[in-house]
Short mmCIF file of C-alpha atoms in Angstrom, two decimals:
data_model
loop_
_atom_site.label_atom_id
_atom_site.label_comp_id
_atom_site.label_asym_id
_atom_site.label_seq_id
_atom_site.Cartn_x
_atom_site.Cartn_y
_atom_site.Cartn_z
CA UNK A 1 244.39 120.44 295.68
CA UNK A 2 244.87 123.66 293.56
CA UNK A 3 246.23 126.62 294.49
CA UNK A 4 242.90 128.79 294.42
CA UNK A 5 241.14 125.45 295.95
CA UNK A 6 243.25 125.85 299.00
CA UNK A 7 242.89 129.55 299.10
CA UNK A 8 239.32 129.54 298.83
CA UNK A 9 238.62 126.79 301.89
CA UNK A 10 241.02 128.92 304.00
CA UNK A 11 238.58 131.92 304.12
CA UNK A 12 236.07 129.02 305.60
CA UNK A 13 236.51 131.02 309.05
CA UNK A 14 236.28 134.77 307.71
CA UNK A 15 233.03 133.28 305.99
CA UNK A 16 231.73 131.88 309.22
CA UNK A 17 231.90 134.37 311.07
CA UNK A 18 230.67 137.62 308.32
CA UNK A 19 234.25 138.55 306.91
CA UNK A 20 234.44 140.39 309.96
CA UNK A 21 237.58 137.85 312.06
CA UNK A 22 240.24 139.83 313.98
CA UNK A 23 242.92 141.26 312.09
CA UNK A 24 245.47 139.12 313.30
CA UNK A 25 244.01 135.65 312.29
CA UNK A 26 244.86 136.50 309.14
CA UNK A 27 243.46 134.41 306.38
CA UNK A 28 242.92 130.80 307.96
CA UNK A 29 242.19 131.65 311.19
CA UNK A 30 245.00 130.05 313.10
CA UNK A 31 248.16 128.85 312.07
CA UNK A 32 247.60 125.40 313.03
CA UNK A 33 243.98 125.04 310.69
CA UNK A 34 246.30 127.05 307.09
CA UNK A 35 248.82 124.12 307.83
CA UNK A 36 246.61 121.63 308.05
CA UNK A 37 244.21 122.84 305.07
CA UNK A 38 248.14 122.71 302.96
CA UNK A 39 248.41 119.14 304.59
CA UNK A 40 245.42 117.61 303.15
CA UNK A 41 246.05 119.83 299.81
CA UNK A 42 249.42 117.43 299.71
CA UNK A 43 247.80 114.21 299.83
CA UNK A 44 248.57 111.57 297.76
CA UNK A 45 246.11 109.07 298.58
CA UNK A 46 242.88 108.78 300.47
CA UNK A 47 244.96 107.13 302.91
CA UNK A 48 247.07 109.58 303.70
CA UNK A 49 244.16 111.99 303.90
CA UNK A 50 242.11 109.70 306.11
CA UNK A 51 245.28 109.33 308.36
CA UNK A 52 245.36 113.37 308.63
CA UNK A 53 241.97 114.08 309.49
CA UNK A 54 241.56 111.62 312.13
CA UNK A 55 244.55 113.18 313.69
CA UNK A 56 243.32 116.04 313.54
CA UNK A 57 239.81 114.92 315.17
CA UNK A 58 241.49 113.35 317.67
CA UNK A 59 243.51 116.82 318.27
CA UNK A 60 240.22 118.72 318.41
CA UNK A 61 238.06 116.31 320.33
CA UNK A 62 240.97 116.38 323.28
CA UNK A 63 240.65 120.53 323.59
CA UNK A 64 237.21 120.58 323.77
CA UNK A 65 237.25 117.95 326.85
CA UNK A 66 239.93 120.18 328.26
CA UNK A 67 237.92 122.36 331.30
CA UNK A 68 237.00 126.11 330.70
CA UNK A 69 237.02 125.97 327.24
CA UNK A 70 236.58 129.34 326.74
CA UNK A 71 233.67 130.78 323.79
CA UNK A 72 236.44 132.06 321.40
CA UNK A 73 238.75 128.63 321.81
CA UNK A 74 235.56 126.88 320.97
CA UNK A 75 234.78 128.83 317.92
CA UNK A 76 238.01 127.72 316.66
CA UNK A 77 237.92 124.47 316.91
CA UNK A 78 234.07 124.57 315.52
CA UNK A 79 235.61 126.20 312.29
CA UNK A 80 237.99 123.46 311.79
CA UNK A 81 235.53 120.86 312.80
CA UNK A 82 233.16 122.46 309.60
CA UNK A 83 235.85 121.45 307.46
CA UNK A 84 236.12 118.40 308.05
CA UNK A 85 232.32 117.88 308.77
CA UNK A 86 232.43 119.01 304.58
CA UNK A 87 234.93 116.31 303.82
CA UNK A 88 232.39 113.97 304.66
CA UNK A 89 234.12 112.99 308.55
CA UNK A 90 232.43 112.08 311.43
CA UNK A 91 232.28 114.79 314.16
CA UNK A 92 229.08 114.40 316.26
CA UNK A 93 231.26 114.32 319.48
CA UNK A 94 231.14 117.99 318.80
CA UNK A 95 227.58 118.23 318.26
CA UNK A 96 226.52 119.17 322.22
CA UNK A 97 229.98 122.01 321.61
CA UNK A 98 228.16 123.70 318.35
CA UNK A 99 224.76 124.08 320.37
CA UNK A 100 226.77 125.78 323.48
CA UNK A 101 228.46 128.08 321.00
CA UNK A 102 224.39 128.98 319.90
CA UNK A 103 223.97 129.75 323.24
CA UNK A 104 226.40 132.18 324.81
CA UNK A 105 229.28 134.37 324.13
CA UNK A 106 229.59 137.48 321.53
CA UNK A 107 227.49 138.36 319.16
CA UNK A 108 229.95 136.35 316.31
CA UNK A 109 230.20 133.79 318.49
CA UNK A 110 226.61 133.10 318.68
CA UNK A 111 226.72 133.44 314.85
CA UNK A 112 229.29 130.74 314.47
CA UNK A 113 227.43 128.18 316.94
CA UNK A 114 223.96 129.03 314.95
CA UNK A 115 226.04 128.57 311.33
CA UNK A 116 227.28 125.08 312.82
CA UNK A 117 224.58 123.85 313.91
CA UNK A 118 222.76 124.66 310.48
CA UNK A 119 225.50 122.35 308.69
CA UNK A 120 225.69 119.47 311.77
CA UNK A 121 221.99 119.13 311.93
CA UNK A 122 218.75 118.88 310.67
CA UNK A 123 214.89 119.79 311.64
CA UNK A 124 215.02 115.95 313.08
CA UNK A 125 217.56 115.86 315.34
CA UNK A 126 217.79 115.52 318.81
CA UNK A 127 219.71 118.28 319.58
CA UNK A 128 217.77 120.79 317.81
CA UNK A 129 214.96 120.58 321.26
CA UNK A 130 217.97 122.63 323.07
CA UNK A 131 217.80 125.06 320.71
CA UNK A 132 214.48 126.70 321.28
CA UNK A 133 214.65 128.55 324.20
CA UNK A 134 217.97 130.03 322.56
CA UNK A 135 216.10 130.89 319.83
CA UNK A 136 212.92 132.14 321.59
CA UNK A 137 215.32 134.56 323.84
CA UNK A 138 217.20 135.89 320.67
CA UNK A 139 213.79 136.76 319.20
CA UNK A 140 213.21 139.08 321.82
CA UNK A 141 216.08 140.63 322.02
CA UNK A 142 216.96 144.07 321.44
CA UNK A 143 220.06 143.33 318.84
CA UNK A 144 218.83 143.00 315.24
CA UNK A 145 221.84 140.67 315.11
CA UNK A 146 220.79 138.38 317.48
CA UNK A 147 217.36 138.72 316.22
CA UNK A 148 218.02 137.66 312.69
CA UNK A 149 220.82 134.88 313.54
CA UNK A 150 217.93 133.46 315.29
CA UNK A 151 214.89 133.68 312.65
CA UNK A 152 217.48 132.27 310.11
CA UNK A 153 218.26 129.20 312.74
CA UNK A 154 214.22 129.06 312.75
CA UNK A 155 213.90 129.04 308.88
CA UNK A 156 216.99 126.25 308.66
CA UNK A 157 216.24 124.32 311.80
CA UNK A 158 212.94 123.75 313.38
CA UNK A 159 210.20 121.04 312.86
CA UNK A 160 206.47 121.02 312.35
CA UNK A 161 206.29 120.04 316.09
CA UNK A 162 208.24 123.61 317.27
CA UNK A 163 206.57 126.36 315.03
CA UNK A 164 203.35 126.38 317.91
CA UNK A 165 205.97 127.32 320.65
CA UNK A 166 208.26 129.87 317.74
CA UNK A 167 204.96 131.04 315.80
CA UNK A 168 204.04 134.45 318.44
CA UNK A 169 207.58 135.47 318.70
CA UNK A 170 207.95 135.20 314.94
CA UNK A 171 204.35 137.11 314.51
CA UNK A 172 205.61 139.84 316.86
CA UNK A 173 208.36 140.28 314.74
CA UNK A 174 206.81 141.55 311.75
CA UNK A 175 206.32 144.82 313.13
CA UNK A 176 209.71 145.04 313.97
CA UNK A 177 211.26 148.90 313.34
CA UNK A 178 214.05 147.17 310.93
CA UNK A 179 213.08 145.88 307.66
CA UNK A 180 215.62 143.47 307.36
CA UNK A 181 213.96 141.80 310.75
CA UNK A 182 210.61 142.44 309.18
CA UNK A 183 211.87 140.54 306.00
CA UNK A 184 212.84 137.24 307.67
CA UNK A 185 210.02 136.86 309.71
CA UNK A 186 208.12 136.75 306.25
CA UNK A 187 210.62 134.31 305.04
CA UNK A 188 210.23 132.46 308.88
CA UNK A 189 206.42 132.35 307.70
CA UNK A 190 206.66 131.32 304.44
CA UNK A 191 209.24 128.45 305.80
CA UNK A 192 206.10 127.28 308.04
CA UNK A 193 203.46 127.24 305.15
CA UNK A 194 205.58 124.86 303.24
CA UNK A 195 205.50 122.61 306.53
CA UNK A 196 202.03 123.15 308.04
CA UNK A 197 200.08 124.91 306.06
CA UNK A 198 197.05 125.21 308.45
CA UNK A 199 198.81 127.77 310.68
CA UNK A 200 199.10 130.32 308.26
CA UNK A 201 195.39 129.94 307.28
CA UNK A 202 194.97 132.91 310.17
CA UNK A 203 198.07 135.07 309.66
CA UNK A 204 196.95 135.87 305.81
CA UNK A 205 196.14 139.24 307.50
CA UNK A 206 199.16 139.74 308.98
CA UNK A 207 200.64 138.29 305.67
CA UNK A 208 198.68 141.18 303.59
CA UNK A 209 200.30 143.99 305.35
CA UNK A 210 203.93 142.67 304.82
CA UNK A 211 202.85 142.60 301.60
CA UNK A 212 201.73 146.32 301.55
CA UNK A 213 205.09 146.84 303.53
CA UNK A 214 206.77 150.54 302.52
CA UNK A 215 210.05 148.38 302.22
CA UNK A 216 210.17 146.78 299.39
CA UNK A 217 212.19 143.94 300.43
CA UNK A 218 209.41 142.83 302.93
CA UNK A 219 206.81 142.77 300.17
CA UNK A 220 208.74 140.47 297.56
CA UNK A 221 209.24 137.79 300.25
CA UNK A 222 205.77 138.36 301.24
CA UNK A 223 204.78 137.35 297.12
CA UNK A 224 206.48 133.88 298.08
CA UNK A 225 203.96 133.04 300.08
CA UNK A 226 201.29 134.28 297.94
CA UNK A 227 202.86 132.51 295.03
CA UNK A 228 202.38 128.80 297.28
CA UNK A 229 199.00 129.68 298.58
CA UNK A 230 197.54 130.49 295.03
CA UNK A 231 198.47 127.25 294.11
CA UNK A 232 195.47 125.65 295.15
CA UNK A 233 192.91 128.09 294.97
CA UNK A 234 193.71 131.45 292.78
CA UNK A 235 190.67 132.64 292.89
CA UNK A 236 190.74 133.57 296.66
CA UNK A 237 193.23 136.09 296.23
CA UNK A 238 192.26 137.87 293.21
CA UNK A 239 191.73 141.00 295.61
CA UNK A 240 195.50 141.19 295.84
CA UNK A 241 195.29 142.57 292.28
CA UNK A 242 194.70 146.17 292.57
CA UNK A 243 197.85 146.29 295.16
CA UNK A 244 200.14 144.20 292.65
CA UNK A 245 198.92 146.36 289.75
CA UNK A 246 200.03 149.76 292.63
CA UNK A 247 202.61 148.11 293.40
CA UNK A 248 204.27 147.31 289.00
CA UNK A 249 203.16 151.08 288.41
CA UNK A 250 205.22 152.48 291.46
CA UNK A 251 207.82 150.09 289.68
CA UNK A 252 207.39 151.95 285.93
CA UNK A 253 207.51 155.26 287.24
CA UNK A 254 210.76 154.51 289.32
CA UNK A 255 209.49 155.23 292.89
CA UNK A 256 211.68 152.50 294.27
CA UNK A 257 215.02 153.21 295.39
CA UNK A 258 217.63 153.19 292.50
CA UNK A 259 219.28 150.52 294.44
CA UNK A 260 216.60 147.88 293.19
CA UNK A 261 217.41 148.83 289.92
CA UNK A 262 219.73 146.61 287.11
CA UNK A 263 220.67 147.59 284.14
CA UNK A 264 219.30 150.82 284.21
CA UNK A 265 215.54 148.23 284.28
CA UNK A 266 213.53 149.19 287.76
CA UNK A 267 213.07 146.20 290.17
CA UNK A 268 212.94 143.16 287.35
CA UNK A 269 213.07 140.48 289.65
CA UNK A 270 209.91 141.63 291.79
CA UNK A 271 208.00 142.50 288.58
CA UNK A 272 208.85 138.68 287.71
CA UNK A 273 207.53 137.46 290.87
CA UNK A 274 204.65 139.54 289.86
CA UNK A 275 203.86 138.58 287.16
CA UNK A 276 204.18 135.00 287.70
CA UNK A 277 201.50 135.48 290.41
CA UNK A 278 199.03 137.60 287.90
CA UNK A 279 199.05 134.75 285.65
CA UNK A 280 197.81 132.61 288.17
CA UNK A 281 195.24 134.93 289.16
CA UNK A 282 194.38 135.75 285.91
CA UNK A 283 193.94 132.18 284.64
CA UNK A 284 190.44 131.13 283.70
CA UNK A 285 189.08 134.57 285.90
CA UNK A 286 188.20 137.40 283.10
CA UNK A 287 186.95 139.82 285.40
CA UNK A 288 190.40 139.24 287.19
CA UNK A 289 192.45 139.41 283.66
CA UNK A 290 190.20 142.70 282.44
CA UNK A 291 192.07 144.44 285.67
CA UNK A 292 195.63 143.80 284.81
CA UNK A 293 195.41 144.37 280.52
CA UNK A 294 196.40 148.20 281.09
CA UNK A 295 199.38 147.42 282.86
CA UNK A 296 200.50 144.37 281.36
CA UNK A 297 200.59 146.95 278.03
CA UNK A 298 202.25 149.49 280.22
CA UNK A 299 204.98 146.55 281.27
CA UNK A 300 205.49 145.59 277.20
CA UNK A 301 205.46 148.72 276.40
CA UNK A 302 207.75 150.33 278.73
CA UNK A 303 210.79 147.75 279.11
CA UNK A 304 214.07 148.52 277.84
CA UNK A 305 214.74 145.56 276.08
CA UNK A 306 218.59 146.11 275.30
CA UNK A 307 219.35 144.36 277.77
CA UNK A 308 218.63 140.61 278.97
CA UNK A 309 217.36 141.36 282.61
CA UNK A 310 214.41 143.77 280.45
CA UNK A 311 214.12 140.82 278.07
CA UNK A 312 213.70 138.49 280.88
CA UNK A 313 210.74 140.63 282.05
CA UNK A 314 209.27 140.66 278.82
CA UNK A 315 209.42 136.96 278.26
CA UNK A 316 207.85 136.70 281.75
CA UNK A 317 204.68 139.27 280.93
CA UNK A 318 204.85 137.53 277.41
CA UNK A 319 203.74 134.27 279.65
CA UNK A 320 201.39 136.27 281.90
CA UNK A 321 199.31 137.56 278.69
CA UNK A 322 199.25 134.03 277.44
CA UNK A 323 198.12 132.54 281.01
CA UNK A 324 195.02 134.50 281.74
CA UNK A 325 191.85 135.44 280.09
CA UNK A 326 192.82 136.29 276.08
CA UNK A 327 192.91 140.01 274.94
CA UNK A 328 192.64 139.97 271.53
CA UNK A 329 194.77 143.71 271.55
CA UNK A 330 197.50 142.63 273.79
CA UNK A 331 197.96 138.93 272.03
CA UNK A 332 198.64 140.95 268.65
CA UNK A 333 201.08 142.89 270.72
CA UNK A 334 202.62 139.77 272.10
CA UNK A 335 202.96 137.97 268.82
CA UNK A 336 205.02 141.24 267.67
CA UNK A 337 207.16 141.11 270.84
CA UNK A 338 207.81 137.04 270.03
CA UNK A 339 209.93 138.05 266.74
CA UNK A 340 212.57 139.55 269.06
CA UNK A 341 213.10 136.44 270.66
CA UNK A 342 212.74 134.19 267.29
CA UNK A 343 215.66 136.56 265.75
CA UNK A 344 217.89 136.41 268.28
CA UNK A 345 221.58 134.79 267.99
CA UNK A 346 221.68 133.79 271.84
CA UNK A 347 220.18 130.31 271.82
CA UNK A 348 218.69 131.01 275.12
CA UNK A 349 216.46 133.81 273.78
CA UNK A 350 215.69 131.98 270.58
CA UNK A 351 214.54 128.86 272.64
CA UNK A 352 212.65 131.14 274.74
CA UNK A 353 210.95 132.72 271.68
CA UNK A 354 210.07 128.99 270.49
CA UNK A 355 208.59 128.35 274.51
CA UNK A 356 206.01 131.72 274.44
CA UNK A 357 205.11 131.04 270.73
CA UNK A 358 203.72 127.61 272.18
CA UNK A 359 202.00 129.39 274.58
CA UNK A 360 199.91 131.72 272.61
CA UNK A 361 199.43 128.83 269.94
CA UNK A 362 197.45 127.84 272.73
CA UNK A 363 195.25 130.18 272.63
CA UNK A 364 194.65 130.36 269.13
CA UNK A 365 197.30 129.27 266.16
CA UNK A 366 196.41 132.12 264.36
CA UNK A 367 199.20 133.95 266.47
CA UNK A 368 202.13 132.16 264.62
CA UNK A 369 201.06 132.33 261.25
CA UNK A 370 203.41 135.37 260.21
CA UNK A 371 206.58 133.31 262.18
CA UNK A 372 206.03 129.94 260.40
CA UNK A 373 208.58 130.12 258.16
CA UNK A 374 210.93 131.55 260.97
CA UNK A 375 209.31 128.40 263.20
CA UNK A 376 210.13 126.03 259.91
CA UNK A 377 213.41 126.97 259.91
CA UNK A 378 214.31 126.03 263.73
CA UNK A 379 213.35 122.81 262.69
CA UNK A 380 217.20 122.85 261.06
CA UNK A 381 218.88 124.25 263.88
CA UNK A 382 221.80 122.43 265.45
CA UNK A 383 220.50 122.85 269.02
CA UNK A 384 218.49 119.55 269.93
CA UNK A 385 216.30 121.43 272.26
CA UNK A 386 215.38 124.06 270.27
CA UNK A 387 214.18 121.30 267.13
CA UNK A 388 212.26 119.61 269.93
CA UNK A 389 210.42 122.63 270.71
CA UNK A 390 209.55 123.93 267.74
CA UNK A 391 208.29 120.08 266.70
CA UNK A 392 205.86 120.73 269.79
CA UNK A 393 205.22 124.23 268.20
CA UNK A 394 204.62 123.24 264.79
CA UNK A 395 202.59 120.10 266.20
CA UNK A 396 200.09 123.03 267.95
CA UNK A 397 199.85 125.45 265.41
CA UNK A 398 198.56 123.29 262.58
CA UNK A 399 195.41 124.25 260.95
CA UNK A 400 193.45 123.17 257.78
CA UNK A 401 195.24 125.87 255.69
CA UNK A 402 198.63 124.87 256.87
CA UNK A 403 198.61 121.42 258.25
CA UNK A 404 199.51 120.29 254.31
CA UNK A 405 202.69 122.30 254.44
CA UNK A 406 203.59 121.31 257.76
CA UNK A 407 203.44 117.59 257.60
CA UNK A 408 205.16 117.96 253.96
CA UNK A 409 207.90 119.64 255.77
CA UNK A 410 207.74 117.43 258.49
CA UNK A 411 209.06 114.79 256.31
CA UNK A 412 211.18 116.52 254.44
CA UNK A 413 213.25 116.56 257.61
CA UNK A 414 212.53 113.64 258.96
CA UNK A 415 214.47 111.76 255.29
CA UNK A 416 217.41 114.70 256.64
CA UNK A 417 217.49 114.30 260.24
CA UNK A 418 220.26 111.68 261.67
CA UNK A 419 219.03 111.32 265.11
CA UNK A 420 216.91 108.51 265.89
CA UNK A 421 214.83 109.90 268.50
CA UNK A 422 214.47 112.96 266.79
CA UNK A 423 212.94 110.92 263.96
CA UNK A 424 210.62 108.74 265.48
CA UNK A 425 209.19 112.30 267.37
CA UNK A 426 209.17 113.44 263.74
CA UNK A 427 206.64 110.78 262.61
CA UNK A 428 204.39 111.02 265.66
CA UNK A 429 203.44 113.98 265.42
CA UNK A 430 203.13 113.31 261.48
CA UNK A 431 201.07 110.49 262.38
CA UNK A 432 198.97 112.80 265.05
CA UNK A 433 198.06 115.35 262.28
CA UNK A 434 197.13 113.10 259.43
CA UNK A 435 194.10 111.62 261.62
CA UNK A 436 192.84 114.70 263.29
CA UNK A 437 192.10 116.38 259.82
CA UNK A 438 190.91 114.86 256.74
CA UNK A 439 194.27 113.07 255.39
CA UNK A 440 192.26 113.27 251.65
CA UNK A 441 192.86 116.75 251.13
CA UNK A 442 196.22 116.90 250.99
CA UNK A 443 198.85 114.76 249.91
CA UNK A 444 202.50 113.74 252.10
CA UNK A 445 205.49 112.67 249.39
#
């Protein structure tokens, strides 16, 4: 094991328990667990490691039998026991141990017997029934520590069959003075809609006003749900569009705290998340896509691009405008915003470009006429997936004006190209063109 390996699984316990171990454990925790974790960096063999760890297990299993075990002991041994639960060891005799360490002592105690119990077990097991009326008191307790160790426990650890008895207390805690409480019970919710669905059917209320939460934090996980529940059936929350359009101008104008900010670009990972959820709204509604045009301008417009983050939002409202109803004003302005993308050195940003040309060649080819040479040339770049999507781009933009000088190019590269698969792409889509328009007016050497 390396160096920096060995240094990096020896902060296991500082990790475990929020960086925040006494002074005096140093490191490792204990002397005892740094020696080991520089035993089984020595090994030579599986052997020899398999020799170590049972020794220890055997070490660790014996002072947890011992009587009055006391809550800081057993955190301890439940650190070291997390190790070697990761190296893929048996150590369900401490099972019962990790949910007594949920259950009582300090506040980082707790957190160290909810942490363990998130590795040992799953939604499934057994032991996760005595877990609920730890979890139910910590809900209503007064410490917003205890009070988030336990909606995390709820988010990593309960089953469909729980959330009835876990559902109220979670509720009750969306109105919760902290935001930080208010955010995880959103992210507690939104953990139950992927399981049961039907029980957040009456909670969308509730669900609205955490999404109209002052705190921004509570109102992006709030869009996660949103994001899974429009899935199905967009067009029963297109009245969440006048708040997202508030909500992307408070965003432009900098209202939100310059701590959401990166790269000098205001909040770009909520304006992602909503925009991701406008194109979904958007799609196939134009009364629903005639609401958002002004401010999906306002986002092109306004974006400091110099930067990947404001590129990243770009690309993403790029995708929006292409999604929904078409604007004939803001797909000329998108087709102009493409060419940054389609210049770029980074591959990632020229693959990108390729991606949102597709998707307003979707809407009408027209849109990539003044980039098919640009497009024509990808075609010769050394990056496999950037040849394979501009084949798929070419494939959708061909018309009866161009089609000629795209198959004719088409070939040309496919007598170049060395890759077989690349080839035999090459003369499908050849093959696709030549019979959906008339292969007599024009001719393929």
């Amino acid at each position: 094991m390396s160096d920096i390996l060995e240094r990096t699984l020896s902060t296991l316990p500082r990790l475990l328990v929020g960086g925040l171990a006494p002074a005096e454990k140093e490191r490792g925790g204990s002397r005892a667990f740094r020696q080991f974790l520089r035993s089984i960096g020595n090994v030579k063999s599986k052997h020899d490691e398999e020799s170590l760890v049972k020794k220890e297990l055997s070490l660790l299993k014996q002072k947890l039998a011992m009587p009055k075990v006391s809550s800081s002991q057993r955190q301890e041994i439940l650190m070291r026991l997390v190790y070697c639960h990761m190296l893929a060891y048996d150590v369900s005799f401490a099972y019962i141990h990790a949910v007594k360490q949920a259950q009582q002592g300090t506040v980082l105690e707790k957190k160290v017997g909810y942490l363990t119990c998130a590795l040992f077990f799953d939604a499934s097991h057994e032991f996760v029934v005595l877990l609920i009326n730890t979890i139910q008191k910590d809900l209503q307790s007064s410490n917003v520590l205890e009070v988030c160790m336990a909606l995390t426990a709820t988010t990593q650890l309960v089953s469909t069959e729980m959330i009835p008895a876990l559902l109220p207390s979670v509720q009750d805690r969306l109105s919760h003075p902290k935001e930080i409480v208010r955010r995880k019970a959103v992210m507690c919710l939104h953990r139950f809609q992927q399981m049961a669905p039907e029980v957040i059917d009456p909670l969308l209320p509730v669900i609205h006003k955490a999404l109209c939460d002052k705190h921004p934090s509570v109102m992006w996980a709030a869009l996660y749900i949103y994001q899974d529940l429009s899935k199905g059936n967009p067009s029963g929350f297109t009245s969440l569009i006048p708040g997202l359009i508030s909500v992307l101008t408070q965003i432009l104008n900098r209202k939100l705290s310059a701590d959401y900010e990166f790269h000098t670009v205001p909040a770009p990972w909520l304006t992602v998340q909503i925009l991701k959820l406008m194109a979904k709204l958007g799609a196939n509604n134009p009364s629903a896509s005639e609401k958002m045009y002004p401010i999906l301008k306002e986002v092109l417009q306004r974006t400091e691009p110099s930067h990947k983050i404001g590129l990243a939002v770009i690309y993403e409202c790029l995708e929006t405008i292409a999604a929904i109803s078409p604007h004939n004003g803001l797909l000329e302005l998108a087709t102009k915003c493409v060419s940054r993308f389609l210049s770029a050195t980074n591959l990632n940003l020229k693959y990108l470009g390729v991606k949102i040309l597709t998707s307003l060649v979707a809407v009408n080819p027209h849109y990539a006429v003044e980039h098919q040479s640009t497009v024509l040339d990808c075609l010769e770049h050394p990056d496999a997936s950037i040849r394979s999507k501009t084949l798929e781009l070419l494939h959708r933009m061909a018309q009866p004006g161009n089609v000629a000088v795209i198959c004719q190019k088409l070939m040309d590269h496919f007598q170049q190209a060395g890759d077989v698969h690349f080839k035999t792409h090459l003369l499908h889509r050849v093959n696709d063109l030549t019979q959906r328009h008339e292969t007599h007016s024009f001719n393929i050497v």
